Each structure stands twice: as C-alpha cells, then as structure tokens.
C-alpha cells in the first residue's frame, strides 16, 4: 500500500470546516515562484504546474530506473500547495489577482535530500527536454497556525478567512503574515474535474501571541 500523506497526516491535510490550531514542522518542497493571475491560460502558473509535476513524478517513478534513492518507499504524490501574497497588501485582495506573487509547491518525501532533488532535475531535463531551472528545493517551517477546510469556490475564501480571523482573536492571538510567513492554501480538489461549490481547499494562516 502506497504511503498517503493526506491520510497519515490528517491534522495537516484534512482539518474540519471550523478553524483550529495546528503546529506545522519544517518540511521540504519542490517549488516554483511566479507572479500573476493563476487563471491565465498561458500564464506563469500553468507553466509552473508542468515543472512541479515533472519533478514530482521523476522522483516517484525513480525506482523503475537504474538510479536508486536510499530510503525510497512507495507513496502517493502529495497535493499541490501555494503560498500567496501581494506587495503592499495586508491579506489577500481577490479582486486583483494580476498582482499575486506566489510559490507553487509539492511536498517532498523525507528520503529526498537536496542531492537527490538535484538528480531529479537533471533527469527530468534530459528525458523531457524541458528547462527546469526555475524549480527549487524549498524548505519551509510555518510554526503555529490557524487553519480550516474551505469548501466552495476560491472566490468565496474571504468568508472562511473572516471566520479564521475571528477565531484567532478569540484565543488571544493575531494573524502573523510577514515576508517569511504567508497565506497558505492546499488544494485537495482538481478544479478541472470538480464543481466550484465542491472544491476542498485547506486554508492556513500563521499566527503569533497577541502582545
């Protein structure tokens, strides 16, 4: 049975619809940085998806080739995630998606070192004849956060975020989004195959103790 991060770490990937606290440890990711509206058909975000999954599946399928990764185990590729921000904007302004800055990312299994990651980039570049130079080995430690499951359209996220803000204040904390801690989304549904009202997205905000 392939190891499924969503099932094994439900506290990170399958939270309830009501906001709650979670402590997020350091994790490593495949990541691509970009700018602009993620809905643009030929924009940076669409390109980033091809790069991320190109590396993700090179690593996942590595056991079929000559290169053996120490500690490798069978696993389900973790869900797509995104860190989002806008210059000069506190929070997220959904009315101006063209100004989004983002880091699109997929969690790496623990056995993937930076050296194995670099091998995967070289291997994917050779086999797919594609430039993977924008892909990076990204380490992120969020620490204490408030998160919950948002069900519905991405454009309806402000309602869920408002509930998270109320909960954060009730427990004596403040949202702590900075240039190192970001609005974080984890995408559990494929928008190409799921009705907007049924989309499931984990929304996570870093917090700190109110002073």
Tab-separated table of C-alpha atoms in Angstrom:
chain	number	residue	atom	x	y	z
A	1	UNK	CA	0.000	0.000	0.000
A	2	UNK	CA	1.453	3.364	-1.046
A	3	UNK	CA	2.055	5.860	1.767
A	4	UNK	CA	-0.524	8.668	1.503
A	5	UNK	CA	0.456	11.880	3.302
A	6	UNK	CA	-3.147	13.118	3.355
A	7	UNK	CA	-4.276	10.050	5.293
A	8	UNK	CA	-1.224	9.679	7.521
A	9	UNK	CA	-1.114	13.369	8.474
A	10	UNK	CA	-4.785	14.265	8.662
A	11	UNK	CA	-4.056	17.139	11.029
A	12	UNK	CA	-2.202	18.886	8.191
A	13	UNK	CA	-4.353	17.968	5.185
A	14	UNK	CA	-7.867	17.128	6.386
A	15	UNK	CA	-8.891	19.698	9.007
A	16	UNK	CA	-12.533	20.340	9.921
A	17	UNK	CA	-14.564	23.200	8.462
A	18	UNK	CA	-14.218	25.103	11.736
A	19	UNK	CA	-10.916	26.928	12.396
A	20	UNK	CA	-8.422	25.288	14.718
A	21	UNK	CA	-4.814	25.469	15.867
A	22	UNK	CA	-2.050	23.414	14.282
A	23	UNK	CA	1.732	23.337	14.722
A	24	UNK	CA	3.481	22.827	11.375
A	25	UNK	CA	7.037	21.444	11.431
A	26	UNK	CA	9.745	22.102	8.863
A	27	UNK	CA	9.055	20.422	5.515
A	28	UNK	CA	10.848	20.281	2.169
A	29	UNK	CA	9.118	21.001	-1.113
A	30	UNK	CA	9.528	21.124	-4.857
A	31	UNK	CA	8.769	24.795	-5.545
A	32	UNK	CA	8.372	27.283	-8.386
A	33	UNK	CA	7.985	31.016	-7.805
A	34	UNK	CA	5.895	33.235	-10.028
A	35	UNK	CA	3.712	36.272	-10.486
A	36	UNK	CA	0.249	37.000	-11.824
A	37	UNK	CA	-3.247	35.601	-12.120
A	38	UNK	CA	-3.238	31.790	-11.736
A	39	UNK	CA	-6.245	31.566	-14.069
A	40	UNK	CA	-4.388	32.902	-17.116
A	41	UNK	CA	-4.461	30.054	-19.675
A	42	UNK	CA	-0.851	30.600	-20.764
A	43	UNK	CA	0.477	32.310	-17.650
A	44	UNK	CA	3.335	31.512	-15.292
A	45	UNK	CA	1.136	29.424	-13.015
A	46	UNK	CA	0.199	26.927	-15.704
A	47	UNK	CA	3.867	26.606	-16.657
A	48	UNK	CA	4.760	26.065	-13.002
A	49	UNK	CA	2.346	23.117	-12.783
A	50	UNK	CA	4.168	21.298	-15.564
A	51	UNK	CA	7.523	21.879	-13.898
A	52	UNK	CA	6.361	20.783	-10.435
A	53	UNK	CA	4.735	17.570	-11.571
A	54	UNK	CA	7.594	16.816	-13.938
A	55	UNK	CA	9.966	16.646	-10.957
A	56	UNK	CA	7.420	15.035	-8.619
A	57	UNK	CA	6.865	12.078	-10.919
A	58	UNK	CA	10.534	11.752	-11.818
A	59	UNK	CA	11.164	11.125	-8.125
A	60	UNK	CA	8.104	8.925	-7.625
A	61	UNK	CA	8.962	6.678	-10.585
A	62	UNK	CA	12.721	6.603	-9.926
A	63	UNK	CA	12.506	3.035	-8.585
A	64	UNK	CA	11.872	1.802	-12.121
A	65	UNK	CA	15.249	3.047	-13.365
A	66	UNK	CA	18.895	2.495	-12.563
A	67	UNK	CA	19.101	5.327	-10.030
A	68	UNK	CA	18.123	4.039	-6.604
A	69	UNK	CA	17.278	6.550	-3.876
A	70	UNK	CA	18.318	5.466	-0.397
A	71	UNK	CA	15.270	5.006	1.843
A	72	UNK	CA	12.784	5.169	-1.024
A	73	UNK	CA	9.240	3.968	-0.274
A	74	UNK	CA	6.109	3.811	-2.405
A	75	UNK	CA	3.950	6.892	-1.908
A	76	UNK	CA	1.133	8.994	-3.337
A	77	UNK	CA	2.348	12.366	-4.644
A	78	UNK	CA	1.160	14.907	-2.030
A	79	UNK	CA	-1.330	17.607	-3.035
A	80	UNK	CA	-0.456	20.868	-4.717
A	81	UNK	CA	0.058	23.779	-2.315
A	82	UNK	CA	0.529	27.506	-2.693
A	83	UNK	CA	1.895	30.443	-0.706
A	84	UNK	CA	0.298	33.722	-1.787
A	85	UNK	CA	0.910	37.427	-1.189
A	86	UNK	CA	0.627	40.848	-2.847
A	87	UNK	CA	3.066	43.708	-2.480
A	88	UNK	CA	1.669	46.449	-0.265
A	89	UNK	CA	-1.490	44.487	0.565
A	90	UNK	CA	-2.397	43.228	4.020
A	91	UNK	CA	-4.023	39.844	3.491
A	92	UNK	CA	-5.299	38.878	0.050
A	93	UNK	CA	-7.119	41.096	-2.477
A	94	UNK	CA	-9.077	38.641	-4.628
A	95	UNK	CA	-10.269	41.445	-6.910
A	96	UNK	CA	-6.731	41.984	-8.221
A	97	UNK	CA	-5.346	38.538	-8.957
A	98	UNK	CA	-2.984	40.006	-11.522
A	99	UNK	CA	-0.860	41.315	-8.641
A	100	UNK	CA	-0.422	37.924	-6.957
A	101	UNK	CA	3.046	36.770	-6.008
A	102	UNK	CA	3.162	33.056	-5.301
A	103	UNK	CA	5.201	29.984	-4.579
A	104	UNK	CA	3.574	26.849	-6.003
A	105	UNK	CA	4.842	23.705	-4.326
A	106	UNK	CA	4.534	19.969	-3.687
A	107	UNK	CA	5.792	18.324	-0.518
A	108	UNK	CA	8.812	16.068	-0.844
A	109	UNK	CA	9.061	12.694	0.915
A	110	UNK	CA	11.586	12.667	3.751
A	111	UNK	CA	14.032	10.471	1.831
A	112	UNK	CA	14.581	13.167	-0.824
A	113	UNK	CA	17.787	15.035	0.005
A	114	UNK	CA	18.979	18.090	-1.874
A	115	UNK	CA	21.375	15.824	-3.788
A	116	UNK	CA	18.546	13.524	-4.875
A	117	UNK	CA	16.473	16.543	-5.801
A	118	UNK	CA	19.291	17.835	-7.997
A	119	UNK	CA	19.490	14.411	-9.643
A	120	UNK	CA	15.739	14.549	-10.387
A	121	UNK	CA	16.104	17.967	-12.019
A	122	UNK	CA	18.923	16.709	-14.242
A	123	UNK	CA	16.995	13.536	-15.081
A	124	UNK	CA	13.766	15.384	-15.933
A	125	UNK	CA	15.661	17.944	-18.018
A	126	UNK	CA	17.295	15.167	-20.042
A	127	UNK	CA	14.220	12.997	-20.519
A	128	UNK	CA	11.639	15.715	-21.110
A	129	UNK	CA	13.909	18.156	-22.971
A	130	UNK	CA	12.466	20.931	-20.809
A	131	UNK	CA	14.108	23.736	-18.860
A	132	UNK	CA	13.614	23.005	-15.149
A	133	UNK	CA	15.919	25.763	-13.913
A	134	UNK	CA	13.034	27.582	-12.160
A	135	UNK	CA	12.406	24.618	-9.878
A	136	UNK	CA	13.930	24.843	-6.408
A	137	UNK	CA	14.397	22.748	-3.278
A	138	UNK	CA	12.396	24.807	-0.794
A	139	UNK	CA	12.385	24.386	2.990
A	140	UNK	CA	9.533	25.991	4.922
A	141	UNK	CA	8.700	25.940	8.634
A	142	UNK	CA	5.386	27.615	9.436
A	143	UNK	CA	5.153	27.006	13.152
A	144	UNK	CA	1.870	27.814	14.899
A	145	UNK	CA	-1.061	28.415	12.554
A	146	UNK	CA	-4.834	28.590	12.347
A	147	UNK	CA	-6.314	26.517	9.561
A	148	UNK	CA	-9.606	25.082	8.365
A	149	UNK	CA	-11.207	23.389	5.373
A	150	UNK	CA	-12.808	25.739	2.855
A	151	UNK	CA	-15.481	24.111	0.703
A	152	UNK	CA	-16.506	26.118	-2.348
A	153	UNK	CA	-15.139	28.491	-4.933
A	154	UNK	CA	-11.747	30.103	-4.433
A	155	UNK	CA	-13.502	33.473	-4.782
A	156	UNK	CA	-15.565	32.680	-1.684
A	157	UNK	CA	-12.498	32.222	0.506
A	158	UNK	CA	-12.862	35.644	2.208
A	159	UNK	CA	-15.794	34.287	4.257
A	160	UNK	CA	-13.662	31.419	5.563
A	161	UNK	CA	-10.732	33.743	6.222
A	162	UNK	CA	-13.026	36.061	8.213
A	163	UNK	CA	-14.047	33.096	10.405
A	164	UNK	CA	-10.374	32.255	10.903
A	165	UNK	CA	-9.644	35.845	11.932
A	166	UNK	CA	-12.472	35.803	14.487
A	167	UNK	CA	-11.221	32.542	15.958
A	168	UNK	CA	-7.648	33.850	16.104
A	169	UNK	CA	-8.759	36.899	18.101
A	170	UNK	CA	-10.954	34.812	20.413
A	171	UNK	CA	-7.995	32.687	21.516
A	172	UNK	CA	-5.753	35.698	22.121
A	173	UNK	CA	-3.589	35.548	19.007
A	174	UNK	CA	-3.068	37.695	15.914
A	175	UNK	CA	-2.512	36.751	12.299
A	176	UNK	CA	1.217	36.946	11.620
A	177	UNK	CA	1.584	37.125	7.839
A	178	UNK	CA	5.029	38.553	7.017
A	179	UNK	CA	7.613	38.371	4.247
A	180	UNK	CA	8.562	34.946	5.635
A	181	UNK	CA	5.158	33.592	6.741
A	182	UNK	CA	2.404	33.506	4.148
A	183	UNK	CA	-1.247	32.899	3.327
A	184	UNK	CA	-1.129	29.170	2.559
A	185	UNK	CA	-3.529	27.031	0.533
A	186	UNK	CA	-3.552	23.264	-0.034
A	187	UNK	CA	-5.620	22.036	-2.967
A	188	UNK	CA	-7.420	18.751	-2.369
A	189	UNK	CA	-9.648	19.016	-5.458
A	190	UNK	CA	-8.877	19.315	-9.160
A	191	UNK	CA	-10.818	22.379	-10.439
A	192	UNK	CA	-10.861	20.819	-13.920
A	193	UNK	CA	-12.914	17.891	-12.615
A	194	UNK	CA	-14.805	19.350	-9.665
A	195	UNK	CA	-17.729	21.778	-9.494
A	196	UNK	CA	-16.698	25.098	-7.878
A	197	UNK	CA	-19.112	24.657	-4.974
A	198	UNK	CA	-17.497	21.306	-4.089
A	199	UNK	CA	-13.836	22.343	-4.195
A	200	UNK	CA	-11.956	21.488	-0.995
A	201	UNK	CA	-9.070	23.774	-0.038
A	202	UNK	CA	-7.143	23.875	3.229
A	203	UNK	CA	-6.507	27.495	4.211
A	204	UNK	CA	-3.741	28.138	6.726
A	205	UNK	CA	-2.544	31.380	8.325
A	206	UNK	CA	0.465	31.814	10.612
A	207	UNK	CA	-0.306	33.375	13.974
A	208	UNK	CA	1.544	34.725	16.986
A	209	UNK	CA	0.629	35.583	20.571
A	210	UNK	CA	-1.068	38.947	20.967
A	211	UNK	CA	1.109	41.415	22.856
